XYZ file of C-alpha atoms in Angstrom:
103
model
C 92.359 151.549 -21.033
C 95.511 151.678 -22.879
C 96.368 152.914 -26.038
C 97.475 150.022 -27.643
C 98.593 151.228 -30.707
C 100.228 154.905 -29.522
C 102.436 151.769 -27.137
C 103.186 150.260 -30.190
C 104.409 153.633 -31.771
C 106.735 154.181 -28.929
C 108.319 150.673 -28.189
C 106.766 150.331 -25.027
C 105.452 147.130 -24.311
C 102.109 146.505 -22.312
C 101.654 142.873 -20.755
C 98.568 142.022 -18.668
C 99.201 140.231 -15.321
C 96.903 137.572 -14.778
C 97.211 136.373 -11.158
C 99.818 137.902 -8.808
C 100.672 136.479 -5.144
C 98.895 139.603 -2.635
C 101.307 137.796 0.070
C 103.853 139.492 -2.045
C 102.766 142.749 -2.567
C 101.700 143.350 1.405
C 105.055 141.504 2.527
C 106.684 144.475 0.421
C 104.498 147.196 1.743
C 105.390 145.801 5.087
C 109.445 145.710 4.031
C 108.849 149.621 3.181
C 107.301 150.033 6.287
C 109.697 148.466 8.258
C 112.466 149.923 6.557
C 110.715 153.713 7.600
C 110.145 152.592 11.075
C 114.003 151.466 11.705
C 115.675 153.578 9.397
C 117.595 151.024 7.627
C 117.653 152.812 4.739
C 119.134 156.080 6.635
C 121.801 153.561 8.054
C 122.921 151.791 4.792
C 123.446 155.325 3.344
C 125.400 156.174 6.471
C 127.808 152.932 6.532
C 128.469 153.452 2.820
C 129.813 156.695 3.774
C 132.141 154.776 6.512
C 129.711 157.095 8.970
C 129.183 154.168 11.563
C 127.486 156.952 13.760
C 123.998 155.667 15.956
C 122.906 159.002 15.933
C 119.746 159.761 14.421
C 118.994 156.118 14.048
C 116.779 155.039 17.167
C 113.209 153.434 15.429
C 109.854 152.623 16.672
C 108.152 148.985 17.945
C 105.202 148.047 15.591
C 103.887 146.509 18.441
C 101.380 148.008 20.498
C 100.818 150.974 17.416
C 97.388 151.037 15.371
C 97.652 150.662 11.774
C 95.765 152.441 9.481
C 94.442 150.468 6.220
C 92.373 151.475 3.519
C 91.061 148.885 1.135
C 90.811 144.914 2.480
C 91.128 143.117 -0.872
C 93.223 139.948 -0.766
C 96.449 142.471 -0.895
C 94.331 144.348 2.427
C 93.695 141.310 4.276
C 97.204 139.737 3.476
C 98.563 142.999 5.216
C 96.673 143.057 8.142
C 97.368 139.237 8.768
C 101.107 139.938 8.784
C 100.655 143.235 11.082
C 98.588 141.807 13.345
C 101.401 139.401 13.456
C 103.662 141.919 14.904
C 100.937 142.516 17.670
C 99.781 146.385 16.045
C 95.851 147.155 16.604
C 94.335 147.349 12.955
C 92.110 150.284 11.658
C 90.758 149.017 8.572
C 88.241 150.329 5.995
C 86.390 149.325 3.033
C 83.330 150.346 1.268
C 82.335 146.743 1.172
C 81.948 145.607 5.010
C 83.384 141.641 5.602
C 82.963 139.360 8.633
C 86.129 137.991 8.166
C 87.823 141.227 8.844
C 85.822 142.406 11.281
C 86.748 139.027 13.387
């Protein structure tokens, strides 16, 4: 699916990833998530600035919130292990329907 040759042309170099850790990838997409739900990344701005203000900065609990989650591959089911870790209710979908996630 990738023009291997037009790649060539332009230096860019294409490498095929073989296995990949989905703890990794939904630990991230939980980082992102946490770091929306806190606003860590409005308060690192703000303390570079030397703005030590609260204001603006008062976050959410996961806990108790339903999570939305579309797609319960291994990167899916990684995901919704580690929310369900920090006691949020789990909406999940996928066109293929699985016992294990259902449990």
């Amino acid at each position: 699916q990738v023009d291997l040759s037009a790649a060539e042309k332009l230096g860019i170099r294409i490498v095929r990833v073989p296995a990949y850790s989905p703890e990794a990838v939904a630990e991230h997409a939980i980082a992102l998530l946490l770091t929306c739900v806190r606003k860590t990344h409005k308060a690192y701005n703000r303390v570079r600035e030397n703005n030590f203000s609260l204001e603006g900065l008062t976050g959410f609990n996961i806990h108790g919130k339903k999570i939305g989650v579309i797609g319960t591959g291994a990167i899916g089911k990684a995901f919704c292990r580690i929310a369900k870790g920090f006691g949020a209710e789990i909406l999940a979908y996928d066109l293929y329907e699985s016992e294990e996630m259902k449990a």
